[in-house]
Amino acid sequence: MATVLLVMKRPGNARVMADALEATGHTAISASNHEALTAAITQSGDRRIALVDISGFGPADWRMCQTLNSHEVRFIVLCTAQETRQGGQALRYGAASFLQKPVKKPVLLGVLSDLAGETPAMQSVGNGYP
């Protein structure tokens, strides 16, 4: 399984996501700012991907996407319906794709498995994520 870097401003969202990912065998590392992300990249192994929630992102936060891209960390972006323009902008910063929230658990885990190059396991249908 992969190490998933959780680039999220809201600690509650990161905690919920980490619990779900770790329950499926992934390792989750939370990074709410650029310094934490840089440290997480150096601590994580070779098989790493990232999940970026752009809710609460300001202009300076896009630097985190650039850092992921420059370290060749594949990532997807989560955004609300009101943030789809910014989700599209994330593609220019190197995102593999973006998903509109709320995202169903099986869909999200499937996309992450695809991003990590794994064969998606059968997942039970669960609640969406914030």
XYZ file of N, CA and C in Angstrom, residues 14-124:
333
model
N -8.815 15.821 7.929
C -7.603 15.001 7.834
C -7.718 13.761 8.716
N -8.280 13.922 9.905
C -8.434 12.799 10.827
C -9.388 11.747 10.263
N -10.528 12.177 9.726
C -11.503 11.247 9.138
C -10.873 10.512 7.954
N -10.166 11.254 7.117
C -9.533 10.649 5.956
C -8.435 9.670 6.366
N -7.622 10.048 7.350
C -6.543 9.168 7.819
C -7.122 7.861 8.362
N -8.199 7.941 9.128
C -8.829 6.733 9.669
C -9.281 5.801 8.555
N -9.919 6.354 7.537
C -10.410 5.536 6.422
C -9.256 4.918 5.632
N -8.212 5.693 5.389
C -7.076 5.187 4.622
C -6.307 4.118 5.388
N -6.092 4.347 6.669
C -5.346 3.378 7.469
C -6.135 2.091 7.645
N -7.466 2.167 7.653
C -8.302 0.974 7.743
C -8.173 0.105 6.494
N -7.747 0.701 5.383
C -7.583 -0.058 4.143
C -6.119 -0.399 3.870
N -5.244 -0.146 4.851
C -3.852 -0.549 4.714
C -2.880 0.520 4.271
N -3.369 1.707 3.971
C -2.479 2.809 3.595
C -1.881 3.444 4.848
N -0.803 4.149 4.670
C -0.240 4.983 5.724
C -0.623 6.414 5.392
N -1.145 7.144 6.356
C -1.564 8.529 6.126
C -0.686 9.467 6.945
N -0.208 10.516 6.283
C 0.580 11.550 6.947
C -0.090 12.884 6.657
N -0.448 13.598 7.704
C -1.143 14.869 7.554
C -0.146 16.018 7.409
N -0.465 16.950 6.529
C 0.368 18.135 6.309
C -0.549 19.320 6.050
N -0.642 20.229 7.025
C -1.572 21.349 6.888
C -0.905 22.626 6.394
N 0.432 22.606 6.265
C 1.136 23.778 5.745
C 2.382 23.331 4.973
N 3.052 24.273 4.351
C 4.175 23.932 3.484
C 5.318 23.278 4.251
N 5.608 23.745 5.441
C 6.699 23.169 6.235
C 6.399 21.721 6.590
N 5.172 21.442 7.013
C 4.782 20.075 7.353
C 4.824 19.185 6.115
N 4.430 19.724 4.969
C 4.465 18.950 3.733
C 5.897 18.600 3.347
N 6.790 19.560 3.429
C 8.192 19.306 3.097
C 8.766 18.218 3.996
N 8.460 18.288 5.293
C 8.926 17.261 6.227
C 8.321 15.903 5.893
N 7.028 15.870 5.567
C 6.353 14.609 5.237
C 6.933 13.974 3.985
N 7.271 14.781 3.008
C 7.854 14.250 1.774
C 9.194 13.586 2.072
N 9.996 14.189 2.918
C 11.303 13.612 3.227
C 11.188 12.374 4.104
N 10.125 12.262 4.907
C 9.927 11.106 5.790
C 9.297 9.923 5.079
N 8.492 10.182 4.067
C 7.745 9.105 3.422
C 8.640 8.339 2.455
N 8.236 7.137 2.141
C 9.003 6.282 1.245
C 8.789 6.618 -0.215
N 9.128 5.670 -1.060
C 9.020 5.863 -2.498
C 7.580 5.810 -3.001
N 6.758 4.962 -2.410
C 5.379 4.806 -2.870
C 4.490 5.797 -2.147
N 4.472 6.994 -2.647
C 3.666 8.029 -1.998
C 2.813 8.740 -3.027
N 1.642 9.112 -2.567
C 0.702 9.899 -3.348
C 0.128 10.938 -2.396
N -0.647 11.869 -2.900
C -1.211 12.891 -2.018
C -2.663 13.163 -2.375
N -3.384 13.557 -1.356
C -4.767 13.988 -1.478
C -4.809 15.408 -0.937
N -5.185 16.361 -1.784
C -5.154 17.776 -1.434
C -6.585 18.303 -1.392
N -7.000 18.787 -0.234
C -8.313 19.419 -0.081
C -8.076 20.922 -0.151
N -8.556 21.564 -1.219
C -8.258 22.986 -1.412
C -9.189 23.913 -0.636
N -10.119 23.363 0.146
C -10.973 24.212 0.977
C -10.100 24.999 1.939
N -10.272 26.304 1.935
C -9.482 27.160 2.804
C -8.132 27.555 2.229
N -7.859 27.148 0.991
C -6.584 27.504 0.361
C -6.564 28.979 0.004
N -5.439 29.603 0.254
C -5.194 30.968 -0.188
C -4.136 30.937 -1.280
N -3.817 32.081 -1.872
C -2.834 32.129 -2.960
C -1.493 31.468 -2.614
N -1.011 31.647 -1.397
C 0.285 31.070 -1.023
C 0.237 29.548 -0.896
N -0.955 28.994 -0.666
C -1.073 27.550 -0.462
C -0.847 26.740 -1.737
N -0.991 27.364 -2.889
C -0.767 26.638 -4.136
C 0.682 26.172 -4.254
N 1.548 26.795 -3.474
C 2.953 26.382 -3.434
C 3.070 24.911 -3.014
N 2.140 24.437 -2.177
C 2.175 23.032 -1.752
C 1.963 22.107 -2.941
N 1.071 22.483 -3.858
C 0.870 21.674 -5.064
C 2.128 21.682 -5.924
N 2.767 22.829 -6.037
C 4.014 22.915 -6.791
C 5.087 22.036 -6.158
N 5.144 21.997 -4.834
C 6.118 21.157 -4.142
C 5.854 19.685 -4.413
N 4.597 19.278 -4.342
C 4.257 17.892 -4.667
C 4.711 17.553 -6.081
N 4.400 18.428 -7.011
C 4.752 18.208 -8.412
C 6.269 18.139 -8.596
N 7.007 19.031 -7.950
C 8.459 19.040 -8.130
C 9.128 17.819 -7.503
N 8.476 17.190 -6.518
C 9.000 15.963 -5.921
C 8.387 14.715 -6.566
N 7.692 14.917 -7.680
C 7.081 13.828 -8.448
C 6.112 12.989 -7.615
N 5.364 13.676 -6.741
C 4.317 13.028 -5.963
C 3.011 13.236 -6.717
N 2.399 12.145 -7.160
C 1.123 12.254 -7.865
C 0.044 12.604 -6.853
N -0.870 13.500 -7.247
C -1.906 13.918 -6.300
C -3.215 14.226 -6.996
N -4.287 14.096 -6.201
C -5.616 14.503 -6.641
C -6.098 15.583 -5.686
N -7.005 16.386 -6.166
C -7.521 17.528 -5.416
C -9.004 17.331 -5.158
N -9.415 17.628 -3.928
C -10.826 17.653 -3.559
C -11.278 19.102 -3.509
N -12.462 19.376 -4.064
C -12.987 20.741 -4.043
C -14.503 20.703 -3.939
N -15.090 21.802 -3.485
C -16.545 21.925 -3.431
C -17.045 22.370 -4.804
N -18.364 22.379 -4.968
C -18.946 22.829 -6.235
C -18.547 24.277 -6.529
N -18.413 25.080 -5.483
C -18.028 26.482 -5.661
C -16.542 26.632 -5.992
N -15.759 25.595 -5.780
C -14.310 25.658 -6.003
C -13.847 24.921 -7.260
N -14.778 24.540 -8.138
C -14.370 23.756 -9.307
C -13.396 24.518 -10.206
N -13.495 25.835 -10.257
C -12.532 26.612 -11.040
C -11.128 26.408 -10.482
N -10.999 26.445 -9.152
C -9.711 26.205 -8.518
C -9.272 24.750 -8.705
N -10.236 23.837 -8.739
C -9.904 22.439 -9.021
C -9.272 22.306 -10.389
N -9.819 23.026 -11.361
C -9.222 23.052 -12.693
C -7.836 23.680 -12.675
N -7.668 24.693 -11.857
C -6.361 25.342 -11.716
C -5.334 24.356 -11.168
N -5.765 23.457 -10.306
C -4.858 22.469 -9.719
C -4.215 21.590 -10.789
N -4.916 21.372 -11.881
C -4.337 20.583 -12.974
C -3.090 21.259 -13.531
N -3.093 22.588 -13.566
C -1.919 23.325 -14.031
C -0.756 23.208 -13.053
N -1.064 22.931 -11.806
C -0.025 22.754 -10.784
C 0.434 21.298 -10.687
N -0.087 20.432 -11.538
C 0.382 19.053 -11.577
C -0.571 18.004 -11.043
N -1.776 18.391 -10.636
C -2.731 17.403 -10.129
C -3.089 16.404 -11.227
N -3.236 15.147 -10.841
C -3.658 14.117 -11.782
C -5.134 14.290 -12.135
N -5.934 14.755 -11.161
C -7.355 15.010 -11.385
C -7.908 15.751 -10.176
N -9.169 16.145 -10.278
C -9.839 16.709 -9.117
C -11.219 16.095 -9.000
N -11.682 15.971 -7.769
C -12.993 15.405 -7.469
C -13.806 16.420 -6.700
N -15.082 16.501 -7.033
C -15.973 17.425 -6.332
C -16.518 16.748 -5.081
N -16.475 17.456 -3.956
C -16.998 16.951 -2.686
C -18.512 17.149 -2.642
N -19.218 16.301 -1.921
C -18.736 15.145 -1.177
C -18.429 13.976 -2.118
N -17.414 13.223 -1.767
C -16.969 12.081 -2.566
C -17.315 10.816 -1.795
N -17.907 9.851 -2.468
C -18.219 8.576 -1.829
C -16.929 7.812 -1.549
N -16.889 7.154 -0.416
C -15.705 6.420 0.023
C -15.182 5.447 -1.035
N -16.025 4.594 -1.652
C -15.488 3.647 -2.637
C -14.869 4.348 -3.856
N -15.460 5.460 -4.262
C -14.923 6.205 -5.409
C -13.555 6.775 -5.055
N -13.464 7.406 -3.906
C -12.205 8.007 -3.486
C -11.107 6.957 -3.342
N -11.411 5.856 -2.674
C -10.411 4.805 -2.498
C -9.998 4.197 -3.829
N -10.937 4.078 -4.750
C -10.614 3.568 -6.080
C -9.686 4.497 -6.843
N -9.955 5.795 -6.770
C -9.104 6.780 -7.449
C -7.704 6.773 -6.840
N -7.633 6.706 -5.518
C -6.323 6.661 -4.863
C -5.560 5.392 -5.231
N -6.252 4.261 -5.310
C -5.600 3.014 -5.713
C -5.076 3.102 -7.139
N -5.876 3.693 -8.008
C -5.434 3.896 -9.392
C -4.203 4.797 -9.439
N -4.232 5.860 -8.667
C -3.120 6.804 -8.629
C -1.849 6.133 -8.112
N -2.005 5.234 -7.149
C -0.858 4.528 -6.579
C -0.411 3.356 -7.448
N -1.193 3.051 -8.488
C -0.846 1.935 -9.361
C -1.208 0.592 -8.774
N -2.167 0.573 -7.875
C -2.607 -0.663 -7.236
C -3.885 -1.147 -7.894
N -4.163 -2.419 -7.742
C -5.440 -2.953 -8.173
C -6.447 -2.642 -7.092
N -7.507 -1.888 -7.421
C -8.464 -1.514 -6.382
C -9.122 -2.741 -5.759
N -9.175 -2.753 -4.439
C -9.857 -3.818 -3.721
C -11.341 -3.493 -3.656
N -12.141 -4.515 -3.464
C -13.586 -4.305 -3.332
C -13.842 -3.571 -2.024
N -14.511 -2.452 -2.072
C -14.785 -1.652 -0.891
C -16.287 -1.636 -0.624
N -16.637 -1.587 0.642
C -18.050 -1.484 0.986
C -18.506 -0.049 0.789
